[in-house]
Amino acid sequence: MKKLGTHALSDLCLKTAYLLVNGGAETYRVEDTIERIGHSLGSDVRCYVTVTAIFIEINHQNYKFIKSRLGGTNLQMIDDINTMSRQLAEKTITGEEFTLHINHLYRNKRTTDFPFYIKAIGAGLVSMAPMLLYSMPLYYFIYCFFVGIVGYTISYYLSRLSMLPYADLFISGFVIALLAITLKDLGITTQYHTIIIGATMPLVPGVAITNAIRELVMRHAVSSMVKFLDSLLVASSIGFGIASALIIF
Amino acid sequence: MDIIENLVLGGLSAIGFSLITNAPRRAARIIGITGALSWTVFYILKNYSHMNILIANYIGAVIISALAYFFARRYRLPENIIVIPCLVNLVPGGNAYRTILYMVQNNYSGSINQGLQTFLIASFLAIGLFTTPYVAATIKRLKMLKRTGRKL
């Protein structure tokens, strides 16, 4: 197998780490994967990841870093890269093929994705589960399904449209509370609390909180704090959206 | 009847969140099974045995992490892909909502009550998630020590 040059290898490692961080992987997993890729390509690679920057050192001489950004979850990306790095370690694909795949992923910044209407239906399904806990009658499930879809749709499109990061969550929290209160005022449902609880479920920052706690326990304090603050801000912006609707109406 | 309803909806909602986060298609079946089982156990413990809600959440999280540990090795998936969609059901959304609601109603002591409970439930979920990997790693380590005959 032809050995990659240090320059090409450091580029490859940076791109892989960038994709993994943007897919929502834990930082210690990213570092581990990069070091294993370097090992199976025959070089000594060290990697240090905070969420906002990635540092790479190859064979104690070539240093590089790349700026990255918080946000985005794409579990398919993590799975793809994980499978490829495992194949690389088992020598079923060569270094050139691996580089080609990573370059392709890096250029497009996306993998196979579900169409939007399927994601919206998924959001509706997530909203229905909390109704079971409060043992509500059947029609609550149906209203919650639709309110959840509306909330998710608003946050999905606004997050692509606007530059201000937390505004989409504030607005969708506001709209969800508004819809729930309207349903109650029209006399369709008897109370709005459970519908709000259910419909905000798809917006909950589950990935960020889970990763933050795991990283904190694995002693990656910097990235864990960044993610923790982010998830706290997400949760409170949804909460303040709901609160302002409750105060106004 | 109640149990079947819970199994179906728990699985569906876990799969729903996996659609939002774009989980790989081959994982959907596994996520459904894990989500359904963990949610149903949590529901039974909470509604029928009147156990402390912290313990119910803890056991739910232990089941998620145990199944994720098993399936991740069997089907060669990252554990995170299974854990994230299943955990969403157990997130204390109701308590978090009530924290905000009481704050709006000027009931600050009630708000702090609910906020603390939210924090406690979240911490117990985290402890539950770490139980299985910790136990598994300890057993593996002990076996290795026994095989090589080294002391701790």
Short mmCIF file of C-alpha atoms in Angstrom, two decimals:
data_model
loop_
_atom_site.label_atom_id
_atom_site.label_comp_id
_atom_site.label_asym_id
_atom_site.label_seq_id
_atom_site.Cartn_x
_atom_site.Cartn_y
_atom_site.Cartn_z
CA MET A 1 0.00 0.00 0.00
CA LYS A 2 1.32 3.41 -0.97
CA LYS A 3 1.82 5.66 2.04
CA LEU A 4 0.06 9.03 2.03
CA GLY A 5 2.22 12.12 2.42
CA THR A 6 2.00 13.99 5.72
CA HIS A 7 0.34 16.91 4.00
CA ALA A 8 -2.40 14.80 2.44
CA LEU A 9 -2.83 12.83 5.64
CA SER A 10 -3.29 15.93 7.80
CA ASP A 11 -5.86 17.29 5.36
CA LEU A 12 -7.70 13.97 5.44
CA CYS A 13 -7.71 13.86 9.24
CA LEU A 14 -8.93 17.45 9.54
CA LYS A 15 -11.78 16.86 7.13
CA THR A 16 -12.85 13.65 8.86
CA ALA A 17 -12.79 15.30 12.28
CA TYR A 18 -14.75 18.28 10.98
CA LEU A 19 -17.45 16.03 9.53
CA LEU A 20 -17.69 13.98 12.73
CA VAL A 21 -17.98 17.05 14.97
CA ASN A 22 -20.68 18.53 12.75
CA GLY A 23 -22.52 15.21 12.74
CA GLY A 24 -22.85 15.44 16.53
CA ALA A 25 -20.30 12.86 17.74
CA GLU A 26 -18.74 13.02 21.20
CA THR A 27 -15.30 14.62 21.19
CA TYR A 28 -13.50 11.66 22.72
CA ARG A 29 -14.91 9.40 20.04
CA VAL A 30 -13.71 11.84 17.36
CA GLU A 31 -10.18 11.90 18.77
CA ASP A 32 -10.13 8.12 19.06
CA THR A 33 -11.36 7.60 15.48
CA ILE A 34 -8.82 10.05 14.02
CA GLU A 35 -5.94 8.47 15.88
CA ARG A 36 -7.03 5.01 14.70
CA ILE A 37 -7.26 6.20 11.09
CA GLY A 38 -3.74 7.63 11.35
CA HIS A 39 -2.49 4.39 12.84
CA SER A 40 -3.99 2.24 10.09
CA LEU A 41 -2.45 4.55 7.45
CA GLY A 42 0.94 4.06 9.08
CA SER A 43 1.53 7.42 10.79
CA ASP A 44 1.52 8.72 14.33
CA VAL A 45 -1.39 11.16 14.59
CA ARG A 46 -2.46 13.17 17.62
CA CYS A 47 -5.73 15.00 17.68
CA TYR A 48 -7.31 17.45 20.07
CA VAL A 49 -10.91 18.52 19.60
CA THR A 50 -12.77 21.30 21.30
CA VAL A 51 -16.10 21.91 19.67
CA THR A 52 -15.05 25.16 18.04
CA ALA A 53 -11.60 24.11 16.79
CA ILE A 54 -9.78 20.91 15.81
CA PHE A 55 -5.99 20.51 16.17
CA ILE A 56 -3.97 17.81 14.40
CA GLU A 57 -0.31 16.83 14.75
CA ILE A 58 1.28 14.32 12.34
CA ASN A 59 4.53 12.51 13.18
CA HIS A 60 5.57 15.28 15.61
CA GLN A 61 6.23 17.74 12.80
CA ASN A 62 3.15 18.81 10.85
CA TYR A 63 0.63 20.89 12.79
CA LYS A 64 -2.70 22.11 11.50
CA PHE A 65 -5.97 23.35 12.81
CA ILE A 66 -9.44 24.05 11.45
CA LYS A 67 -12.26 26.17 12.79
CA SER A 68 -15.57 24.42 13.19
CA ARG A 69 -18.98 25.36 14.40
CA LEU A 70 -21.49 24.07 16.89
CA GLY A 71 -24.75 22.64 15.71
CA GLY A 72 -26.29 20.16 13.38
CA THR A 73 -27.00 16.52 14.01
CA ASN A 74 -26.53 13.87 11.37
CA LEU A 75 -26.24 10.39 12.80
CA GLN A 76 -25.94 8.91 9.31
CA MET A 77 -22.64 10.79 8.84
CA ILE A 78 -21.21 9.31 12.05
CA ASP A 79 -22.24 5.82 11.01
CA ASP A 80 -20.76 6.18 7.50
CA ILE A 81 -17.38 7.40 8.74
CA ASN A 82 -17.33 4.82 11.52
CA THR A 83 -17.95 1.99 9.05
CA MET A 84 -15.29 3.30 6.67
CA SER A 85 -12.64 3.69 9.36
CA ARG A 86 -13.36 0.15 10.53
CA GLN A 87 -12.97 -1.12 6.95
CA LEU A 88 -9.72 0.83 6.70
CA ALA A 89 -8.39 -0.85 9.82
CA GLU A 90 -9.35 -4.27 8.39
CA LYS A 91 -7.66 -3.31 5.09
CA THR A 92 -10.79 -3.95 2.99
CA ILE A 93 -10.54 -0.45 1.46
CA THR A 94 -7.33 1.39 0.63
CA GLY A 95 -6.21 4.82 1.73
CA GLU A 96 -6.97 6.32 -1.69
CA GLU A 97 -10.57 5.09 -1.66
CA PHE A 98 -11.03 6.39 1.87
CA THR A 99 -9.67 9.83 0.88
CA LEU A 100 -11.99 9.90 -2.11
CA HIS A 101 -15.04 9.12 0.03
CA ILE A 102 -14.14 11.71 2.66
CA ASN A 103 -13.51 14.37 0.03
CA HIS A 104 -16.87 13.60 -1.52
CA LEU A 105 -18.65 13.87 1.85
CA TYR A 106 -16.75 17.07 2.72
CA ARG A 107 -17.65 18.75 -0.55
CA ASN A 108 -21.36 17.98 -0.28
CA LYS A 109 -21.56 18.24 3.55
CA ARG A 110 -24.48 15.83 3.47
CA THR A 111 -25.36 12.17 3.32
CA THR A 112 -28.51 10.34 2.34
CA ASP A 113 -31.29 12.16 4.12
CA PHE A 114 -34.98 11.62 4.75
CA PRO A 115 -37.36 13.92 2.85
CA PHE A 116 -38.92 16.65 4.93
CA TYR A 117 -42.44 15.20 5.19
CA ILE A 118 -41.11 12.00 6.77
CA LYS A 119 -39.18 14.04 9.33
CA ALA A 120 -42.34 16.03 10.09
CA ILE A 121 -44.30 12.82 10.67
CA GLY A 122 -41.48 11.67 12.95
CA ALA A 123 -41.81 14.89 14.93
CA GLY A 124 -45.54 14.26 15.26
CA LEU A 125 -44.89 10.75 16.60
CA VAL A 126 -42.41 12.07 19.17
CA SER A 127 -45.04 14.53 20.44
CA MET A 128 -47.54 11.76 21.17
CA ALA A 129 -45.57 9.80 23.77
CA PRO A 130 -45.98 12.16 26.77
CA MET A 131 -49.78 11.94 26.43
CA LEU A 132 -49.57 8.32 27.63
CA LEU A 133 -48.00 9.44 30.90
CA TYR A 134 -50.96 11.69 31.73
CA SER A 135 -53.46 9.06 30.38
CA MET A 136 -55.31 11.50 28.16
CA PRO A 137 -58.29 10.58 25.91
CA LEU A 138 -57.62 9.65 22.31
CA TYR A 139 -58.39 12.99 20.62
CA TYR A 140 -55.57 14.65 22.57
CA PHE A 141 -53.11 12.36 20.78
CA ILE A 142 -54.38 13.55 17.39
CA TYR A 143 -54.25 17.27 18.22
CA CYS A 144 -50.81 16.85 19.75
CA PHE A 145 -49.61 15.09 16.60
CA PHE A 146 -50.55 18.08 14.44
CA VAL A 147 -49.36 20.78 16.83
CA GLY A 148 -46.02 18.97 17.09
CA ILE A 149 -45.72 18.89 13.29
CA VAL A 150 -46.44 22.63 13.05
CA GLY A 151 -43.86 23.46 15.72
CA TYR A 152 -41.18 21.32 14.11
CA THR A 153 -41.89 22.72 10.63
CA ILE A 154 -41.51 26.30 11.83
CA SER A 155 -38.23 25.61 13.60
CA TYR A 156 -36.91 23.61 10.61
CA TYR A 157 -37.50 26.33 8.03
CA LEU A 158 -36.60 29.30 10.24
CA SER A 159 -33.29 27.70 11.24
CA ARG A 160 -32.33 27.58 7.55
CA LEU A 161 -33.62 31.08 6.87
CA SER A 162 -32.41 33.22 9.75
CA MET A 163 -28.92 34.03 10.96
CA LEU A 164 -29.77 34.46 14.65
CA PRO A 165 -29.31 30.96 16.12
CA TYR A 166 -31.91 30.70 18.88
CA ALA A 167 -34.69 32.81 17.35
CA ASP A 168 -36.29 29.88 15.50
CA LEU A 169 -36.77 27.94 18.75
CA PHE A 170 -38.23 30.97 20.53
CA ILE A 171 -40.73 31.52 17.72
CA SER A 172 -41.75 27.88 17.45
CA GLY A 173 -42.23 27.67 21.23
CA PHE A 174 -44.41 30.77 21.00
CA VAL A 175 -46.50 29.33 18.16
CA ILE A 176 -46.97 25.99 19.91
CA ALA A 177 -48.25 27.66 23.08
CA LEU A 178 -50.46 29.95 20.98
CA LEU A 179 -52.01 26.99 19.12
CA ALA A 180 -52.61 25.06 22.32
CA ILE A 181 -54.30 28.05 23.98
CA THR A 182 -56.42 28.61 20.86
CA LEU A 183 -57.55 24.97 20.91
CA LYS A 184 -58.67 25.41 24.49
CA ASP A 185 -60.44 28.72 23.84
CA LEU A 186 -62.35 27.19 20.94
CA GLY A 187 -63.59 24.53 23.36
CA ILE A 188 -61.99 21.64 21.48
CA THR A 189 -59.78 20.56 24.37
CA THR A 190 -60.25 21.13 28.08
CA GLN A 191 -56.68 22.19 28.94
CA TYR A 192 -53.53 23.19 27.12
CA HIS A 193 -50.68 22.05 29.41
CA THR A 194 -50.23 18.51 28.09
CA ILE A 195 -50.40 19.62 24.46
CA ILE A 196 -47.60 22.13 25.03
CA ILE A 197 -45.48 19.53 26.85
CA GLY A 198 -45.95 17.02 24.04
CA ALA A 199 -45.46 19.37 21.11
CA THR A 200 -42.17 20.79 22.42
CA MET A 201 -40.67 17.28 22.67
CA PRO A 202 -39.19 17.23 19.11
CA LEU A 203 -37.35 20.50 19.81
CA VAL A 204 -35.68 19.29 23.01
CA PRO A 205 -31.84 19.37 22.70
CA GLY A 206 -31.50 15.68 23.45
CA VAL A 207 -28.29 15.10 21.51
CA ALA A 208 -26.45 18.04 23.05
CA ILE A 209 -27.40 17.17 26.63
CA THR A 210 -26.52 13.49 26.26
CA ASN A 211 -23.16 14.28 24.68
CA ALA A 212 -22.37 17.01 27.19
CA ILE A 213 -22.87 14.66 30.12
CA ARG A 214 -20.87 11.87 28.51
CA GLU A 215 -18.00 14.21 27.69
CA LEU A 216 -18.01 15.69 31.19
CA VAL A 217 -17.66 12.22 32.69
CA MET A 218 -14.86 11.37 30.25
CA ARG A 219 -13.09 14.57 31.44
CA HIS A 220 -13.36 16.61 28.26
CA ALA A 221 -14.43 19.63 30.23
CA VAL A 222 -14.05 22.35 27.57
CA SER A 223 -16.24 20.86 24.86
CA SER A 224 -18.69 19.57 27.44
CA MET A 225 -19.21 23.05 28.88
CA VAL A 226 -19.71 24.52 25.40
CA LYS A 227 -22.37 21.93 24.59
CA PHE A 228 -23.99 22.22 27.99
CA LEU A 229 -24.36 25.99 27.71
CA ASP A 230 -25.75 25.57 24.22
CA SER A 231 -28.38 23.07 25.32
CA LEU A 232 -29.29 25.29 28.27
CA LEU A 233 -29.79 28.23 25.90
CA VAL A 234 -31.90 26.09 23.55
CA ALA A 235 -34.11 24.89 26.39
CA SER A 236 -34.55 28.36 27.85
CA SER A 237 -35.32 29.95 24.50
CA ILE A 238 -38.12 27.41 23.96
CA GLY A 239 -39.26 28.07 27.53
CA PHE A 240 -39.29 31.85 27.13
CA GLY A 241 -41.22 31.48 23.87
CA ILE A 242 -43.89 29.52 25.72
CA ALA A 243 -43.79 31.93 28.67
CA SER A 244 -44.36 34.99 26.52
CA ALA A 245 -47.36 33.34 24.87
CA LEU A 246 -48.77 32.41 28.28
CA ILE A 247 -48.30 35.96 29.57
CA ILE A 248 -49.85 37.66 26.55
CA PHE A 249 -52.91 35.43 26.16
CA MET B 1 -54.19 -3.48 26.36
CA ASP B 2 -52.57 -0.56 28.10
CA ILE B 3 -49.18 -2.25 27.85
CA ILE B 4 -49.52 -2.92 24.12
CA GLU B 5 -50.48 0.71 23.52
CA ASN B 6 -47.35 1.80 25.39
CA LEU B 7 -45.08 -0.61 23.54
CA VAL B 8 -46.33 0.62 20.16
CA LEU B 9 -46.22 4.33 20.92
CA GLY B 10 -42.89 4.18 22.75
CA GLY B 11 -41.29 2.44 19.79
CA LEU B 12 -42.90 4.79 17.28
CA SER B 13 -41.77 7.90 19.10
CA ALA B 14 -38.18 6.64 19.35
CA ILE B 15 -38.23 5.91 15.61
CA GLY B 16 -39.75 9.36 15.06
CA PHE B 17 -36.83 11.07 16.76
CA SER B 18 -34.39 8.89 14.82
CA LEU B 19 -36.00 10.23 11.63
CA ILE B 20 -35.45 13.81 12.81
CA THR B 21 -31.76 13.21 13.59
CA ASN B 22 -31.28 11.23 10.36
CA ALA B 23 -30.19 7.94 11.92
CA PRO B 24 -29.09 5.19 9.52
CA ARG B 25 -31.95 3.15 8.11
CA ARG B 26 -30.61 -0.21 9.26
CA ALA B 27 -30.75 1.01 12.88
CA ALA B 28 -34.49 1.83 12.82
CA ARG B 29 -35.59 -1.66 13.92
CA ILE B 30 -33.12 -1.72 16.82
CA ILE B 31 -34.08 1.78 17.95
CA GLY B 32 -37.76 0.80 17.87
CA ILE B 33 -37.23 -2.26 20.07
CA THR B 34 -35.04 -0.42 22.57
CA GLY B 35 -37.38 2.58 22.77
CA ALA B 36 -40.48 0.42 23.21
CA LEU B 37 -38.99 -1.72 26.00
CA SER B 38 -37.45 1.14 27.97
CA TRP B 39 -40.56 3.29 27.76
CA THR B 40 -42.89 0.46 28.79
CA VAL B 41 -40.77 -0.50 31.79
CA PHE B 42 -40.63 3.16 32.85
CA TYR B 43 -44.41 3.50 32.44
CA ILE B 44 -45.19 0.35 34.45
CA LEU B 45 -42.84 1.35 37.25
CA LYS B 46 -44.25 4.85 37.41
CA ASN B 47 -47.98 4.23 37.07
CA TYR B 48 -48.49 0.81 38.67
CA SER B 49 -45.87 0.35 41.37
CA HIS B 50 -45.84 4.00 42.56
CA MET B 51 -42.11 3.86 42.86
CA ASN B 52 -40.13 7.04 43.27
CA ILE B 53 -39.95 8.69 39.85
CA LEU B 54 -36.16 9.03 40.12
CA ILE B 55 -35.74 5.25 40.40
CA ALA B 56 -38.17 4.65 37.53
CA ASN B 57 -36.14 7.00 35.31
CA TYR B 58 -32.90 5.38 36.45
CA ILE B 59 -34.10 1.89 35.55
CA GLY B 60 -35.37 3.11 32.18
CA ALA B 61 -31.95 4.58 31.40
CA VAL B 62 -30.20 1.38 32.53
CA ILE B 63 -32.34 -0.65 30.13
CA ILE B 64 -31.54 1.74 27.27
CA SER B 65 -27.81 1.57 27.90
CA ALA B 66 -27.81 -2.22 28.35
CA LEU B 67 -29.69 -2.84 25.09
CA ALA B 68 -27.55 -0.25 23.30
CA TYR B 69 -24.38 -1.93 24.58
CA PHE B 70 -25.58 -5.31 23.32
CA PHE B 71 -26.93 -4.17 19.93
CA ALA B 72 -23.99 -1.87 19.21
CA ARG B 73 -21.58 -4.81 19.38
CA ARG B 74 -23.90 -7.18 17.54
CA TYR B 75 -24.69 -4.91 14.57
CA ARG B 76 -21.52 -2.75 14.63
CA LEU B 77 -23.23 0.59 15.20
CA PRO B 78 -21.98 3.46 17.37
CA GLU B 79 -23.77 3.29 20.74
CA ASN B 80 -24.76 6.94 20.53
CA ILE B 81 -27.05 6.29 17.56
CA ILE B 82 -29.20 3.97 19.66
CA VAL B 83 -29.10 5.95 22.90
CA ILE B 84 -30.10 9.40 21.63
CA PRO B 85 -33.50 8.62 20.06
CA CYS B 86 -34.56 6.34 22.93
CA LEU B 87 -33.65 8.80 25.65
CA VAL B 88 -35.95 11.50 24.29
CA ASN B 89 -39.04 9.77 25.71
CA LEU B 90 -37.67 9.87 29.24
CA VAL B 91 -36.62 13.54 29.18
CA PRO B 92 -38.48 15.37 32.00
CA GLY B 93 -40.43 17.68 29.69
CA GLY B 94 -43.37 18.01 32.05
CA ASN B 95 -41.24 19.24 34.94
CA ALA B 96 -39.32 21.64 32.73
CA TYR B 97 -42.62 23.07 31.46
CA ARG B 98 -43.99 23.47 34.96
CA THR B 99 -40.82 25.33 35.98
CA ILE B 100 -41.60 27.94 33.35
CA LEU B 101 -45.35 27.91 34.02
CA TYR B 102 -44.99 28.63 37.76
CA MET B 103 -42.43 31.31 37.01
CA VAL B 104 -44.99 33.03 34.80
CA GLN B 105 -47.65 32.70 37.49
CA ASN B 106 -45.35 34.38 40.08
CA ASN B 107 -45.18 31.10 42.05
CA TYR B 108 -41.42 31.19 42.51
CA SER B 109 -41.10 28.54 45.22
CA GLY B 110 -43.07 26.08 43.07
CA SER B 111 -40.85 26.95 40.14
CA ILE B 112 -37.68 26.21 42.11
CA ASN B 113 -39.24 22.94 43.30
CA GLN B 114 -39.93 21.80 39.75
CA GLY B 115 -36.58 23.05 38.48
CA LEU B 116 -34.73 21.03 41.11
CA GLN B 117 -36.76 17.95 40.26
CA THR B 118 -35.95 18.41 36.56
CA PHE B 119 -32.26 18.61 37.41
CA LEU B 120 -32.44 15.51 39.63
CA ILE B 121 -34.25 13.44 37.00
CA ALA B 122 -31.73 14.46 34.35
CA SER B 123 -28.84 13.49 36.65
CA PHE B 124 -30.39 10.10 37.39
CA LEU B 125 -30.84 9.48 33.67
CA ALA B 126 -27.14 10.24 33.20
CA ILE B 127 -26.14 7.87 36.03
CA GLY B 128 -28.30 5.19 34.47
CA LEU B 129 -26.63 5.64 31.10
CA PHE B 130 -23.20 5.11 32.63
CA THR B 131 -24.10 2.06 34.71
CA THR B 132 -23.90 -0.59 31.97
CA PRO B 133 -20.59 0.49 30.35
CA TYR B 134 -19.04 0.77 33.82
CA VAL B 135 -20.14 -2.71 34.89
CA ALA B 136 -19.15 -4.23 31.54
CA ALA B 137 -15.70 -2.62 31.62
CA THR B 138 -15.13 -3.78 35.19
CA ILE B 139 -16.06 -7.38 34.34
CA LYS B 140 -13.84 -7.34 31.26
CA ARG B 141 -10.93 -5.98 33.28
CA LEU B 142 -11.38 -8.57 36.04
CA LYS B 143 -11.45 -11.39 33.48
CA MET B 144 -8.28 -10.09 31.90
CA LEU B 145 -6.54 -9.89 35.28
CA LYS B 146 -7.59 -13.46 36.06
CA ARG B 147 -6.32 -14.73 32.71
CA THR B 148 -2.93 -13.06 32.91
CA GLY B 149 -2.61 -13.75 36.64
CA ARG B 150 -1.62 -10.18 37.49
CA LYS B 151 -2.66 -8.36 40.64
CA LEU B 152 -4.62 -5.11 40.66
#
